[in-house]
Tab-separated table of C-alpha atoms in Angstrom:
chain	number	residue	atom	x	y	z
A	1	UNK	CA	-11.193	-13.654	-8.322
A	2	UNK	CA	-9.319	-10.680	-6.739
A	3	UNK	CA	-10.895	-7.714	-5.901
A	4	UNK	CA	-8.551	-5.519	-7.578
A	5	UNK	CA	-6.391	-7.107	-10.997
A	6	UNK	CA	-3.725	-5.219	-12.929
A	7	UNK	CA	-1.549	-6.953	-15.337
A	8	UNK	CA	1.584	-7.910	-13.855
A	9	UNK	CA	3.793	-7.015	-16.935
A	10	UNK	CA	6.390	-5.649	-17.469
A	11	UNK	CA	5.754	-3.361	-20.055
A	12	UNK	CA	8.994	-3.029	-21.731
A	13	UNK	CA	8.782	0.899	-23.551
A	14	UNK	CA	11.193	3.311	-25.497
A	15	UNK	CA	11.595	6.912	-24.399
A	16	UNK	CA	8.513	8.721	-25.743
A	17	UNK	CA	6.520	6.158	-26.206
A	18	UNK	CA	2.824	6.182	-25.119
A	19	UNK	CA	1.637	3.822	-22.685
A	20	UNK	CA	-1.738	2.860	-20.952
A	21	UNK	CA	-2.321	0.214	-18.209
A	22	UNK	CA	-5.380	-0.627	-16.850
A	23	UNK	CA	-7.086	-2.039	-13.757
A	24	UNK	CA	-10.296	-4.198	-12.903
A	25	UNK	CA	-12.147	-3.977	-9.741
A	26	UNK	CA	-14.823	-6.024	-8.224
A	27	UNK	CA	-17.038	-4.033	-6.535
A	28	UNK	CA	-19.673	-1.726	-8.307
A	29	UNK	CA	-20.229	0.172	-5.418
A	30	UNK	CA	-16.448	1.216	-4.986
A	31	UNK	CA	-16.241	5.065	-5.320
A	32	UNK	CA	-13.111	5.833	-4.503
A	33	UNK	CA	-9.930	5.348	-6.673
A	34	UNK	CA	-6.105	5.985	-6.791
A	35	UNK	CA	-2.835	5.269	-8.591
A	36	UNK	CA	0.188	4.998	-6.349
A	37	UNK	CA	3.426	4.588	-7.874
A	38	UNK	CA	6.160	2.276	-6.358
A	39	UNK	CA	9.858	2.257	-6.680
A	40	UNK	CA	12.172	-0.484	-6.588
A	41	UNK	CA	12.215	-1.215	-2.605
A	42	UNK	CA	10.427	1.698	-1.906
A	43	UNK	CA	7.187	2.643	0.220
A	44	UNK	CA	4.412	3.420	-2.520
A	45	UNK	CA	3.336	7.377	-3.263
A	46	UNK	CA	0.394	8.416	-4.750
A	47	UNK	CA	0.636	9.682	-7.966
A	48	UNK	CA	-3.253	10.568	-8.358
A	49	UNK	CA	-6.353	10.086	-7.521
A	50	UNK	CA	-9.135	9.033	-10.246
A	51	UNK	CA	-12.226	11.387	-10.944
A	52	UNK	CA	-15.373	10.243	-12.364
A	53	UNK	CA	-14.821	12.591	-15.799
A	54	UNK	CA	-11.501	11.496	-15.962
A	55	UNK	CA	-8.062	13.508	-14.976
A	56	UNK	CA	-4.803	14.742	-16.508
A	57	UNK	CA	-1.706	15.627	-14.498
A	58	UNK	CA	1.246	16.756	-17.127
A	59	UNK	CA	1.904	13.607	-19.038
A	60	UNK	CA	-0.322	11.326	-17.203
A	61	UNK	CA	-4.008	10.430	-17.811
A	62	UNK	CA	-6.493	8.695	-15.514
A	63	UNK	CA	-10.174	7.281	-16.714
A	64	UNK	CA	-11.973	5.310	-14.610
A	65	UNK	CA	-15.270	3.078	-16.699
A	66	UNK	CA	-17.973	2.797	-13.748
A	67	UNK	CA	-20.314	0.629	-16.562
A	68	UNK	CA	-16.999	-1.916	-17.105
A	69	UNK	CA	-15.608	-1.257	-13.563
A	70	UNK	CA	-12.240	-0.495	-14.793
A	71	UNK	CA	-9.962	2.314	-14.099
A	72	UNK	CA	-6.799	3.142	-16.590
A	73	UNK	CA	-3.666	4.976	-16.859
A	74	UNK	CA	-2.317	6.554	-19.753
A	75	UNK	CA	1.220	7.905	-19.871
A	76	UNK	CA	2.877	10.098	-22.743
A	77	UNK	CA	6.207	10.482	-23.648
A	78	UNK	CA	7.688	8.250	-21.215
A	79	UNK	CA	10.650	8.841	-18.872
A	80	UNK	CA	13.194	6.952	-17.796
A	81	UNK	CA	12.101	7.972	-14.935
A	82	UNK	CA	9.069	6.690	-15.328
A	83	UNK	CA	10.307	3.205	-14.440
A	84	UNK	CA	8.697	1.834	-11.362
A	85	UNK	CA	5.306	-0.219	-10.243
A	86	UNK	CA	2.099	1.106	-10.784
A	87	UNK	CA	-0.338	0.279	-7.775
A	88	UNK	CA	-4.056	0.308	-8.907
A	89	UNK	CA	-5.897	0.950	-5.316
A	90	UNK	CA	-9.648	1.562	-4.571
A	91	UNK	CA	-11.835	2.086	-1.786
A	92	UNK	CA	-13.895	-0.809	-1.283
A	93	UNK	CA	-15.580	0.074	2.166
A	94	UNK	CA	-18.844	2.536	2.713
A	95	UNK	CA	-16.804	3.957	5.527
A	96	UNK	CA	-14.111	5.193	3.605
A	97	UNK	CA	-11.176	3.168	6.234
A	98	UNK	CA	-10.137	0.533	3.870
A	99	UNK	CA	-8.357	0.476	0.630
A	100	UNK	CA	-7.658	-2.448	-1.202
A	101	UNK	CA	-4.427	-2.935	-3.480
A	102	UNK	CA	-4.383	-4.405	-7.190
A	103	UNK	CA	-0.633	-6.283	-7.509
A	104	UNK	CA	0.389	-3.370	-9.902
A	105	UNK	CA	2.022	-3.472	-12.857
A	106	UNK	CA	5.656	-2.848	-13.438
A	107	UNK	CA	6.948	-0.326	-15.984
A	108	UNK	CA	10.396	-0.337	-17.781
A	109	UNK	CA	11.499	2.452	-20.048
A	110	UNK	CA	14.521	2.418	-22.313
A	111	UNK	CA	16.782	4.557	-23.876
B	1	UNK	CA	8.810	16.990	9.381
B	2	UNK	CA	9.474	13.623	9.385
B	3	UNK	CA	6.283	11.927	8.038
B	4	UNK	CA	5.757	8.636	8.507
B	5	UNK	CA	8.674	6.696	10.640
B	6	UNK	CA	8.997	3.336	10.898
B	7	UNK	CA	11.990	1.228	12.977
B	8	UNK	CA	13.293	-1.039	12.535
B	9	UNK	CA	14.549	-1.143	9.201
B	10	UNK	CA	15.428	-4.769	8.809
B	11	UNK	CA	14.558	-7.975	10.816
B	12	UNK	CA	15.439	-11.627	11.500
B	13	UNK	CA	13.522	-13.607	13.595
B	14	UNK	CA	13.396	-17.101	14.720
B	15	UNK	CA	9.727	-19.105	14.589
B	16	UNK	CA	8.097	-18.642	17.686
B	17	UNK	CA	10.172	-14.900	18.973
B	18	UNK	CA	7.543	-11.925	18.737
B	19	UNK	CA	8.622	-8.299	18.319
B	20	UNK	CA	7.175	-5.032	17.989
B	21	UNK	CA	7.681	-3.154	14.520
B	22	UNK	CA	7.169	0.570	15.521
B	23	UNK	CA	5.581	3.193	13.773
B	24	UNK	CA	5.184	7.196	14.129
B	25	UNK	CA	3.665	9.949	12.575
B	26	UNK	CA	4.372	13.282	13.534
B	27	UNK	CA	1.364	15.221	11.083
B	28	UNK	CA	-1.062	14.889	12.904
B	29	UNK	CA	-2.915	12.201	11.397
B	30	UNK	CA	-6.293	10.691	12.583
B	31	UNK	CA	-5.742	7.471	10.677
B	32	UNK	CA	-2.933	5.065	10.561
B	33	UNK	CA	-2.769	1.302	9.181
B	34	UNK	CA	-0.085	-1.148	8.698
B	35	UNK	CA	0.123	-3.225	5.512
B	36	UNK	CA	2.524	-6.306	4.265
B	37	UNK	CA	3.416	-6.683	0.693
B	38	UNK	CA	4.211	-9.905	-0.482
B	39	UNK	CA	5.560	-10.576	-3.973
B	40	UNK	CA	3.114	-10.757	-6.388
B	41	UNK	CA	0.068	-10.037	-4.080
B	42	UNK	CA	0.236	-6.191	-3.341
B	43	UNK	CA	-0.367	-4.968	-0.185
B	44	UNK	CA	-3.029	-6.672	2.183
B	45	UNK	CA	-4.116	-4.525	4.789
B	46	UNK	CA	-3.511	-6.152	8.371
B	47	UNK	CA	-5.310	-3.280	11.186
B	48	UNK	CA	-6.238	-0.064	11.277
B	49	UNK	CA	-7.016	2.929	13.435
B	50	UNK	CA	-9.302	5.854	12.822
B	51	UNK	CA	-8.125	7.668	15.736
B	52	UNK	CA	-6.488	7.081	19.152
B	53	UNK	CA	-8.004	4.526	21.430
B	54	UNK	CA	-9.879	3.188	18.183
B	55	UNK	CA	-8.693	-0.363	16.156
B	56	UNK	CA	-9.866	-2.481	13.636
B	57	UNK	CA	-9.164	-5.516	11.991
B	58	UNK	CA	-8.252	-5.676	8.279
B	59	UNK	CA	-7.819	-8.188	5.249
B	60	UNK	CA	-5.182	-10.588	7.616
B	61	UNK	CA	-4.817	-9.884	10.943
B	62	UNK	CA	-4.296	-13.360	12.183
B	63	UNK	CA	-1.153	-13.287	14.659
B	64	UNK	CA	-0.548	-9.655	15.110
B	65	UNK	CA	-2.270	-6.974	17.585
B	66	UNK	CA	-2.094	-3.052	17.237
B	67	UNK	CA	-3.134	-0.847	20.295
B	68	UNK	CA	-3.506	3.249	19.492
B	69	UNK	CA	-2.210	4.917	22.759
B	70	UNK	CA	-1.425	8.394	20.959
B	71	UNK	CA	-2.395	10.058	17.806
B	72	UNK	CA	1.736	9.538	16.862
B	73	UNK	CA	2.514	5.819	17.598
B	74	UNK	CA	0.819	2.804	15.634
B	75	UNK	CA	2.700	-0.120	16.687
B	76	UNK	CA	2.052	-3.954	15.227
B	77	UNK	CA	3.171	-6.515	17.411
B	78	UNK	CA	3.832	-10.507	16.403
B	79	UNK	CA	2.671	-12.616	18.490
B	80	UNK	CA	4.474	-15.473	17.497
B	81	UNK	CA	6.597	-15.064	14.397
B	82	UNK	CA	5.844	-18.350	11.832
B	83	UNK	CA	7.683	-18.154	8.118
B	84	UNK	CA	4.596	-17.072	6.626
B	85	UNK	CA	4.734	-13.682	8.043
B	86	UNK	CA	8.319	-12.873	6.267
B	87	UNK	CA	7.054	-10.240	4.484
B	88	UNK	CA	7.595	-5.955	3.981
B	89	UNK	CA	5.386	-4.362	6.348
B	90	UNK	CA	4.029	-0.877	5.967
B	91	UNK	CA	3.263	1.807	8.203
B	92	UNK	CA	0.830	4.549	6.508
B	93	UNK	CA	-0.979	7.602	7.999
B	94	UNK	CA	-3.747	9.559	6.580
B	95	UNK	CA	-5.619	12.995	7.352
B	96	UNK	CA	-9.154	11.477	7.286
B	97	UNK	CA	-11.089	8.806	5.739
B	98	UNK	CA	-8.853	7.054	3.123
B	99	UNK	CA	-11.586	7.633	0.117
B	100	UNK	CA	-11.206	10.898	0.138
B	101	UNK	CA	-7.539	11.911	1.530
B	102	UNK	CA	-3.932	10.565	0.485
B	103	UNK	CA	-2.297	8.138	2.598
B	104	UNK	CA	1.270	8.371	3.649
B	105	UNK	CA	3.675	5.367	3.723
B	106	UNK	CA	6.158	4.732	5.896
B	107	UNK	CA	9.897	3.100	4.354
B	108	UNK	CA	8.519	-0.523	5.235
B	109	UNK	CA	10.564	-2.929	7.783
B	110	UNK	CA	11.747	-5.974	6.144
B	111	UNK	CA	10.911	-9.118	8.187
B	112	UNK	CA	12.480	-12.430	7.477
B	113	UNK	CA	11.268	-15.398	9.681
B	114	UNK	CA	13.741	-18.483	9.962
């Protein structure tokens, strides 16, 4: 099992539309988390970091579920700019030094 | 500022040639690590360094070797290129301890090993 799963996809969405992805990690002890986004060919950028009560930046919304050791993302009214990968990433070390890297999960929005 | 450099951009190598993919920083960052991605796997972490004069091994470090001279430069050397190490590789730096600060990537360097 990996450590860290996302969905590969793609999830295929129209402008506006409302969608969530989620991730599954192994480790009950992680504490740290983090969505970084990806472009096509790019080097990944974090987009946010996951708080225990949950987090909104503009049109994007983080959980994380310590009790079902999931973490999810919710986007509203998607962009076409919104296209890209979505890397699911927590901290898996006591140390803080390591973070390990779900295989994201690629997002397409139409016009 | 600059941010996170990494040279070169793109790479052929033969099996068997090593190289050194370079890496700099130039914000003062304690921690640096290289990654690869490979399709479908994400990024695997291959060393790390929490400061200069300080390395550590990460997920797959089989056939490469980092050394930390200077706060700046990270660089991953191949040892001895095989076809399983055609890959992106990623340079990223950090303030502190990754749980708690964003890391910063580098463009990548795109290895392909004949």
């Amino acid at each position: 099992r990996k450590e860290v799963e996302q969905d590969p996809g793609p999830f295929n969405v129209p402008e506006g539309a409302t969608v969530a992805f989620n991730c599954t990690y192994s480790n009950s002890a992680s504490q740290s988390f983090f969505w970084y986004r990806q472009d096509c060919r790019k080097e990944p950028k974090l987009l946010m970091s996951v708080y225990s009560s949950g987090n909104e930046d503009g049109r994007f919304t983080a959980q994380l579920n310590r009790a079902s050791q999931y973490i999810s993302l919710l986007i509203r009214d998607s962009k076409l700019s919104d296209s890209a990968t979505y890397l699911c990433v927590v901290n898996m070390d006591n140390a803080g030094n390591m973070l390990t890297f779900g295989g994201g999960t690629r997002l397409m929005v139409k016009p | 500022n600059a941010g996170v450099t990494q040279t070169p951009k793109f790479q052929v190598l033969k099996t068997g040639q090593s190289m050194t993919l370079q890496c700099a920083q130039d914000m003062n960052h304690e921690y640096m690590s290289w990654y690869r991605q490979d399709p479908g796997m994400g990024l695997r972490l291959i060393h790390y360094s929490v400061g200069a004069g300080i390395t550590d091994q990460g997920e797959v470090p089989n056939g490469y070797n980092v050394s930390r001279s200077t706060t700046e430069d990270f660089p991953l050397r191949l040892l001895s290129a095989a076809p399983s190490q055609t890959s992106v590789y990623f340079c990223a730096s950090s303030y502190q301890r990754l749980s708690a600060y964003e890391q910063y990537f580098g463009p990548g360097t795109r290895l392909t090993v004949t």
